[in-house]
Amino acid sequence: MDVEFSRVGQRVAMDILRPKNVAGPLPAILAIHGGGFRAGNRQSYLPFCLKAVEQGYACATASYRLSPAHQFPAHLEDAKAAVRFLRANAAKYNIDPMRIGAIGGSAGGHLVLMLGLTANNKSFEGSGPNRDTSSAVQCVVNNYGPTDLTKSYEPGKSVDAAEVLPMFLGGDVEHNRKQHLLASPLFYVSPQAAPILSIHGTKDRYVAYEHSVWLTDKLKAAGADVELETMEGADHGFKGADAERALARTFAFFAKHLKPAAQQKIVIADHGPMGQIVAMEWPSGRELWTLPNDRGHDVQVLHNGNILFTVGAQKKIVEAEPGGKTVWTCCDGLEHPLAAQRLANGNTLIGDAQAGRVIEVDRAGKVVWQYADADLAKMRMRNAHRTEQGTNLIAVEAVAKLIEVDKDGKIIWQWQAPEGDKRRLYMGRRLANGNTIVSLNNPGEIVEVNKEGKVVRSIGGLKPDIRMGWASGFTTLPNGNLLISDYTGRRLLEVDASGAVVNQLRTGPRTVASLAVLP
């Protein structure tokens, strides 16, 4: 209790409550009190925090500087400092730093909305501690907070705005309109907004119900995740059945966003400037650990849990434990290995794109089989993969052709993209039904072709529902859905059997060449 988190202008503190004997790290909720920006105290949210603890959350209720001694953005700077403190001290308080939500009522609702809408706005961070830590929250519950302060003076919109807002903003809207705009959550709406639930009564005399309607409509138009719970006939502050309903709705929302269903774990080969193998949760994208791959292309998860991957300019194949310890490397004489696959017999299949050959090597690095062709050399090929039937699928990227080579080096099947060398083909995988899935670019597309070479399924391409720049790696998730890397689009997409996107993740600076599922 009474944990100081900042001292800019004055000391501000929070009370942190946690469940006893509960394994973590725990999702956390930050509660911001109301009071017209000039009154109120953090202790008013202690009853809520006790209920949150019963639901399995850590909960912090925070103070902030008040008007008229302090004006905007001091209140918001303190709220952001509170988030940063929780994230920076996550290990100490058994908190999951990637699952922090916020709730506030009235003025507190305004402040948590600003937290959810201005995560990347450095002008509101202030000069408090932990400046190198993010102040973003993962979701927000806004109880009757104002969203457009320029309209709060209008008849019927607020009984005390003319008294409250000049103290908060340094003047009324007639004399200080710019500050009213800068302090209004409505004008920070973007597709990057945190998920927001607004709960508002239709008879609110202090903050008109329309404030939440305006915000909800604008967030929906922006494509953001937003919900509105309308409390018919309720005034400012909920009582009785309304309070119970609002609380139930609040915890349902927090459970949805802070307690997601168990995540699948995947690994990606980042061929971009960061040059890493990355283990992450899917679909949240939360990164778990990384290994350097020097901008390599391929990655495979082995049965023993180790990771097999290509290491770009170093011209080698590495098997490493998830913690980073290298247990095997291969091989002398490689020129530019782009593909690696551990086979059932313990050997490793390697595709060397510069040399134009696919080789099978034993544990000692001795070549026991190879297929070489000048048409594959000088970086004309990409991925290579051994099928369950013992044949080898080799992507001749330069001419958008997939060839199937048997153990005697004979091409027994091939598929040519209709546009020929106008496209690029990254990889192919044989399905249990005998069909083959292939990834293409220009435009990005995943196609399933039968033995006769006929396309029986297409994802992406020229269809308007999914447009990809370059479909590179793909894999099947345990639920049967397909996980695809849009290499130049810098995103991962999960699509179901019908081809509909069910999850997607923007990968930021990472350009993902291939991916695999972790056990």
Tab-separated table of N, CA and C in Angstrom, residues 391-483:
chain	number	residue	atom	x	y	z
A	391	THR	N	10.233	-38.403	-51.766
A	391	THR	CA	10.617	-37.528	-52.864
A	391	THR	C	10.959	-36.143	-52.320
A	392	ASN	N	11.427	-35.265	-53.195
A	392	ASN	CA	11.891	-33.946	-52.764
A	392	ASN	C	11.207	-32.856	-53.575
A	393	LEU	N	10.561	-31.932	-52.901
A	393	LEU	CA	9.924	-30.793	-53.545
A	393	LEU	C	10.902	-29.629	-53.517
A	394	ILE	N	11.236	-29.097	-54.677
A	394	ILE	CA	12.223	-28.024	-54.789
A	394	ILE	C	11.586	-26.844	-55.501
A	395	ALA	N	11.632	-25.669	-54.870
A	395	ALA	CA	11.049	-24.463	-55.448
A	395	ALA	C	12.079	-23.773	-56.337
A	396	VAL	N	11.797	-23.736	-57.633
A	396	VAL	CA	12.646	-22.985	-58.559
A	396	VAL	C	12.035	-21.583	-58.636
A	397	GLU	N	12.451	-20.758	-57.701
A	397	GLU	CA	11.807	-19.464	-57.503
A	397	GLU	C	11.839	-18.596	-58.757
A	398	ALA	N	12.939	-18.581	-59.462
A	398	ALA	CA	13.144	-17.640	-60.560
A	398	ALA	C	12.138	-17.803	-61.683
A	399	VAL	N	11.588	-19.015	-61.858
A	399	VAL	CA	10.614	-19.237	-62.935
A	399	VAL	C	9.279	-19.725	-62.395
A	400	ALA	N	9.058	-19.571	-61.071
A	400	ALA	CA	7.788	-19.938	-60.432
A	400	ALA	C	7.400	-21.376	-60.761
A	401	LYS	N	8.355	-22.285	-60.564
A	401	LYS	CA	8.103	-23.695	-60.854
A	401	LYS	C	8.470	-24.540	-59.638
A	402	LEU	N	7.636	-25.534	-59.351
A	402	LEU	CA	7.916	-26.493	-58.289
A	402	LEU	C	8.191	-27.836	-58.943
A	403	ILE	N	9.338	-28.432	-58.621
A	403	ILE	CA	9.662	-29.740	-59.172
A	403	ILE	C	9.707	-30.773	-58.058
A	404	GLU	N	9.339	-32.007	-58.403
A	404	GLU	CA	9.417	-33.129	-57.466
A	404	GLU	C	10.449	-34.110	-58.007
A	405	VAL	N	11.479	-34.369	-57.211
A	405	VAL	CA	12.610	-35.198	-57.621
A	405	VAL	C	12.641	-36.454	-56.763
A	406	ASP	N	12.791	-37.618	-57.414
A	406	ASP	CA	12.869	-38.856	-56.634
A	406	ASP	C	14.304	-39.134	-56.192
A	407	LYS	N	14.508	-40.275	-55.517
A	407	LYS	CA	15.830	-40.572	-54.941
A	407	LYS	C	16.893	-40.829	-56.004
A	408	ASP	N	16.450	-41.084	-57.237
A	408	ASP	CA	17.389	-41.302	-58.330
A	408	ASP	C	17.706	-40.028	-59.097
A	409	GLY	N	17.143	-38.888	-58.602
A	409	GLY	CA	17.405	-37.619	-59.260
A	409	GLY	C	16.541	-37.362	-60.478
A	410	LYS	N	15.463	-38.094	-60.624
A	410	LYS	CA	14.560	-37.926	-61.757
A	410	LYS	C	13.388	-37.025	-61.363
A	411	ILE	N	13.067	-36.070	-62.236
A	411	ILE	CA	11.901	-35.217	-61.992
A	411	ILE	C	10.654	-36.013	-62.350
A	412	ILE	N	9.821	-36.312	-61.352
A	412	ILE	CA	8.643	-37.150	-61.583
A	412	ILE	C	7.343	-36.346	-61.608
A	413	TRP	N	7.419	-35.075	-61.229
A	413	TRP	CA	6.216	-34.216	-61.269
A	413	TRP	C	6.677	-32.783	-61.170
A	414	GLN	N	5.944	-31.894	-61.801
A	414	GLN	CA	6.260	-30.483	-61.661
A	414	GLN	C	5.004	-29.653	-61.872
A	415	TRP	N	5.045	-28.475	-61.305
A	415	TRP	CA	3.931	-27.535	-61.481
A	415	TRP	C	4.501	-26.167	-61.796
A	416	GLN	N	3.960	-25.561	-62.829
A	416	GLN	CA	4.407	-24.253	-63.285
A	416	GLN	C	3.301	-23.238	-63.061
A	417	ALA	N	3.608	-22.151	-62.321
A	417	ALA	CA	2.624	-21.069	-62.177
A	417	ALA	C	2.293	-20.520	-63.558
A	418	PRO	N	1.008	-20.251	-63.839
A	418	PRO	CA	0.610	-19.823	-65.188
A	418	PRO	C	1.363	-18.603	-65.709
A	419	GLU	N	1.748	-17.681	-64.822
A	419	GLU	CA	2.411	-16.451	-65.261
A	419	GLU	C	3.916	-16.628	-65.438
A	420	GLY	N	4.422	-17.820	-65.185
A	420	GLY	CA	5.836	-18.103	-65.394
A	420	GLY	C	6.766	-17.203	-64.615
A	421	ASP	N	7.777	-16.661	-65.326
A	421	ASP	CA	8.809	-15.896	-64.634
A	421	ASP	C	8.350	-14.506	-64.195
A	422	LYS	N	7.084	-14.194	-64.367
A	422	LYS	CA	6.558	-12.941	-63.827
A	422	LYS	C	6.273	-13.060	-62.330
A	423	ARG	N	6.336	-14.286	-61.805
A	423	ARG	CA	6.071	-14.507	-60.388
A	423	ARG	C	7.273	-15.208	-59.763
A	424	ARG	N	7.225	-15.349	-58.449
A	424	ARG	CA	8.237	-16.085	-57.711
A	424	ARG	C	7.530	-17.119	-56.851
A	425	LEU	N	8.160	-18.279	-56.714
A	425	LEU	CA	7.584	-19.381	-55.943
A	425	LEU	C	8.528	-19.699	-54.801
A	426	TYR	N	8.026	-19.643	-53.567
A	426	TYR	CA	8.916	-19.785	-52.416
A	426	TYR	C	9.021	-21.214	-51.901
A	427	MET	N	7.889	-21.900	-51.712
A	427	MET	CA	7.969	-23.244	-51.152
A	427	MET	C	6.741	-24.057	-51.526
A	428	GLY	N	6.889	-25.387	-51.426
A	428	GLY	CA	5.778	-26.297	-51.647
A	428	GLY	C	5.758	-27.377	-50.586
A	429	ARG	N	4.553	-27.826	-50.230
A	429	ARG	CA	4.387	-28.895	-49.237
A	429	ARG	C	3.305	-29.868	-49.722
A	430	ARG	N	3.579	-31.169	-49.602
A	430	ARG	CA	2.651	-32.200	-50.009
A	430	ARG	C	1.649	-32.468	-48.893
A	431	LEU	N	0.370	-32.520	-49.235
A	431	LEU	CA	-0.693	-32.795	-48.286
A	431	LEU	C	-0.981	-34.287	-48.233
A	432	ALA	N	-1.696	-34.697	-47.187
A	432	ALA	CA	-2.044	-36.112	-47.026
A	432	ALA	C	-2.947	-36.596	-48.151
A	433	ASN	N	-3.721	-35.700	-48.744
A	433	ASN	CA	-4.618	-36.093	-49.835
A	433	ASN	C	-3.927	-36.183	-51.188
A	434	GLY	N	-2.618	-35.958	-51.198
A	434	GLY	CA	-1.865	-36.040	-52.440
A	434	GLY	C	-1.714	-34.723	-53.170
A	435	ASN	N	-2.485	-33.721	-52.773
A	435	ASN	CA	-2.340	-32.403	-53.380
A	435	ASN	C	-1.113	-31.693	-52.819
A	436	THR	N	-0.777	-30.570	-53.409
A	436	THR	CA	0.418	-29.817	-53.005
A	436	THR	C	0.051	-28.355	-52.798
A	437	ILE	N	0.525	-27.784	-51.697
A	437	ILE	CA	0.323	-26.362	-51.431
A	437	ILE	C	1.589	-25.612	-51.828
A	438	VAL	N	1.395	-24.482	-52.493
A	438	VAL	CA	2.508	-23.702	-53.020
A	438	VAL	C	2.299	-22.234	-52.649
A	439	SER	N	3.400	-21.520	-52.320
A	439	SER	CA	3.308	-20.086	-52.019
A	439	SER	C	3.951	-19.281	-53.141
A	440	LEU	N	3.291	-18.176	-53.514
A	440	LEU	CA	3.699	-17.349	-54.644
A	440	LEU	C	3.698	-15.873	-54.274
A	441	ASN	N	4.337	-15.071	-55.157
A	441	ASN	CA	4.259	-13.624	-54.981
A	441	ASN	C	3.680	-12.969	-56.231
A	442	ASN	N	3.533	-11.674	-56.167
A	442	ASN	CA	3.162	-10.834	-57.314
A	442	ASN	C	1.894	-11.288	-58.047
A	443	PRO	N	0.746	-11.351	-57.412
A	443	PRO	CA	0.496	-11.023	-56.012
A	443	PRO	C	0.715	-12.234	-55.096
A	444	GLY	N	0.794	-11.968	-53.782
A	444	GLY	CA	0.952	-13.042	-52.825
A	444	GLY	C	-0.243	-13.979	-52.867
A	445	GLU	N	0.043	-15.270	-52.919
A	445	GLU	CA	-1.045	-16.238	-53.060
A	445	GLU	C	-0.601	-17.594	-52.543
A	446	ILE	N	-1.511	-18.316	-51.912
A	446	ILE	CA	-1.325	-19.718	-51.566
A	446	ILE	C	-2.267	-20.509	-52.451
A	447	VAL	N	-1.726	-21.475	-53.193
A	447	VAL	CA	-2.577	-22.297	-54.045
A	447	VAL	C	-2.404	-23.766	-53.675
A	448	GLU	N	-3.492	-24.507	-53.767
A	448	GLU	CA	-3.458	-25.957	-53.624
A	448	GLU	C	-3.711	-26.549	-55.003
A	449	VAL	N	-2.793	-27.364	-55.454
A	449	VAL	CA	-2.927	-27.962	-56.783
A	449	VAL	C	-2.999	-29.482	-56.650
A	450	ASN	N	-3.790	-30.106	-57.547
A	450	ASN	CA	-3.894	-31.564	-57.513
A	450	ASN	C	-2.799	-32.198	-58.368
A	451	LYS	N	-2.840	-33.522	-58.494
A	451	LYS	CA	-1.780	-34.229	-59.205
A	451	LYS	C	-1.729	-33.841	-60.674
A	452	GLU	N	-2.874	-33.416	-61.206
A	452	GLU	CA	-2.922	-32.998	-62.607
A	452	GLU	C	-2.476	-31.553	-62.799
A	453	GLY	N	-2.137	-30.863	-61.697
A	453	GLY	CA	-1.686	-29.489	-61.786
A	453	GLY	C	-2.794	-28.458	-61.778
A	454	LYS	N	-4.008	-28.898	-61.530
A	454	LYS	CA	-5.138	-27.977	-61.496
A	454	LYS	C	-5.243	-27.324	-60.119
A	455	VAL	N	-5.442	-25.998	-60.093
A	455	VAL	CA	-5.613	-25.287	-58.832
A	455	VAL	C	-7.008	-25.574	-58.287
A	456	VAL	N	-7.057	-26.189	-57.104
A	456	VAL	CA	-8.350	-26.526	-56.503
A	456	VAL	C	-8.699	-25.599	-55.335
A	457	ARG	N	-7.729	-24.796	-54.901
A	457	ARG	CA	-7.996	-23.823	-53.830
A	457	ARG	C	-6.988	-22.691	-53.942
A	458	SER	N	-7.458	-21.474	-53.680
A	458	SER	CA	-6.573	-20.309	-53.746
A	458	SER	C	-6.891	-19.381	-52.586
A	459	ILE	N	-5.842	-18.887	-51.942
A	459	ILE	CA	-5.973	-17.903	-50.864
A	459	ILE	C	-5.155	-16.684	-51.266
A	460	GLY	N	-5.798	-15.533	-51.334
A	460	GLY	CA	-5.103	-14.325	-51.746
A	460	GLY	C	-5.195	-14.128	-53.242
A	461	GLY	N	-4.064	-13.901	-53.878
A	461	GLY	CA	-4.078	-13.624	-55.306
A	461	GLY	C	-4.726	-12.280	-55.595
A	462	LEU	N	-5.545	-12.246	-56.625
A	462	LEU	CA	-6.189	-10.999	-57.033
A	462	LEU	C	-7.532	-10.770	-56.357
A	463	LYS	N	-7.949	-11.705	-55.501
A	463	LYS	CA	-9.233	-11.530	-54.820
A	463	LYS	C	-9.119	-10.388	-53.813
A	464	PRO	N	-10.176	-9.593	-53.645
A	464	PRO	CA	-10.068	-8.395	-52.800
A	464	PRO	C	-10.109	-8.659	-51.299
A	465	ASP	N	-10.518	-9.867	-50.877
A	465	ASP	CA	-10.663	-10.092	-49.430
A	465	ASP	C	-9.318	-10.190	-48.730
A	466	ILE	N	-8.335	-10.839	-49.390
A	466	ILE	CA	-6.977	-10.945	-48.844
A	466	ILE	C	-6.003	-10.579	-49.957
A	467	ARG	N	-5.262	-9.516	-49.773
A	467	ARG	CA	-4.220	-9.154	-50.731
A	467	ARG	C	-2.879	-9.212	-50.024
A	468	MET	N	-2.003	-10.055	-50.529
A	468	MET	CA	-0.677	-10.213	-49.938
A	468	MET	C	0.383	-9.748	-50.932
A	469	GLY	N	1.494	-9.248	-50.391
A	469	GLY	CA	2.592	-8.847	-51.250
A	469	GLY	C	3.372	-10.047	-51.736
A	470	TRP	N	3.801	-10.908	-50.791
A	470	TRP	CA	4.613	-12.070	-51.134
A	470	TRP	C	4.335	-13.145	-50.084
A	471	ALA	N	3.608	-14.173	-50.472
A	471	ALA	CA	3.377	-15.298	-49.573
A	471	ALA	C	4.639	-16.157	-49.586
A	472	SER	N	5.302	-16.258	-48.435
A	472	SER	CA	6.534	-17.055	-48.380
A	472	SER	C	6.262	-18.330	-47.592
A	473	GLY	N	6.607	-18.357	-46.304
A	473	GLY	CA	6.415	-19.560	-45.514
A	473	GLY	C	4.976	-19.769	-45.102
A	474	PHE	N	4.626	-21.031	-44.856
A	474	PHE	CA	3.303	-21.359	-44.319
A	474	PHE	C	3.414	-22.666	-43.555
A	475	THR	N	2.478	-22.885	-42.645
A	475	THR	CA	2.436	-24.129	-41.895
A	475	THR	C	1.012	-24.355	-41.422
A	476	THR	N	0.694	-25.579	-41.064
A	476	THR	CA	-0.639	-25.917	-40.569
A	476	THR	C	-0.625	-25.889	-39.048
A	477	LEU	N	-1.576	-25.166	-38.466
A	477	LEU	CA	-1.712	-25.092	-37.018
A	477	LEU	C	-2.449	-26.327	-36.499
A	478	PRO	N	-2.335	-26.617	-35.201
A	478	PRO	CA	-3.025	-27.788	-34.641
A	478	PRO	C	-4.538	-27.778	-34.860
A	479	ASN	N	-5.135	-26.583	-34.993
A	479	ASN	CA	-6.581	-26.515	-35.220
A	479	ASN	C	-6.966	-26.714	-36.682
A	480	GLY	N	-5.981	-26.987	-37.530
A	480	GLY	CA	-6.247	-27.227	-38.940
A	480	GLY	C	-6.171	-25.992	-39.812
A	481	ASN	N	-6.101	-24.826	-39.214
A	481	ASN	CA	-5.992	-23.594	-39.996
A	481	ASN	C	-4.585	-23.450	-40.565
A	482	LEU	N	-4.476	-22.626	-41.570
A	482	LEU	CA	-3.190	-22.382	-42.222
A	482	LEU	C	-2.619	-21.057	-41.730
A	483	LEU	N	-1.357	-21.068	-41.313
A	483	LEU	CA	-0.661	-19.851	-40.897
A	483	LEU	C	0.302	-19.465	-42.010
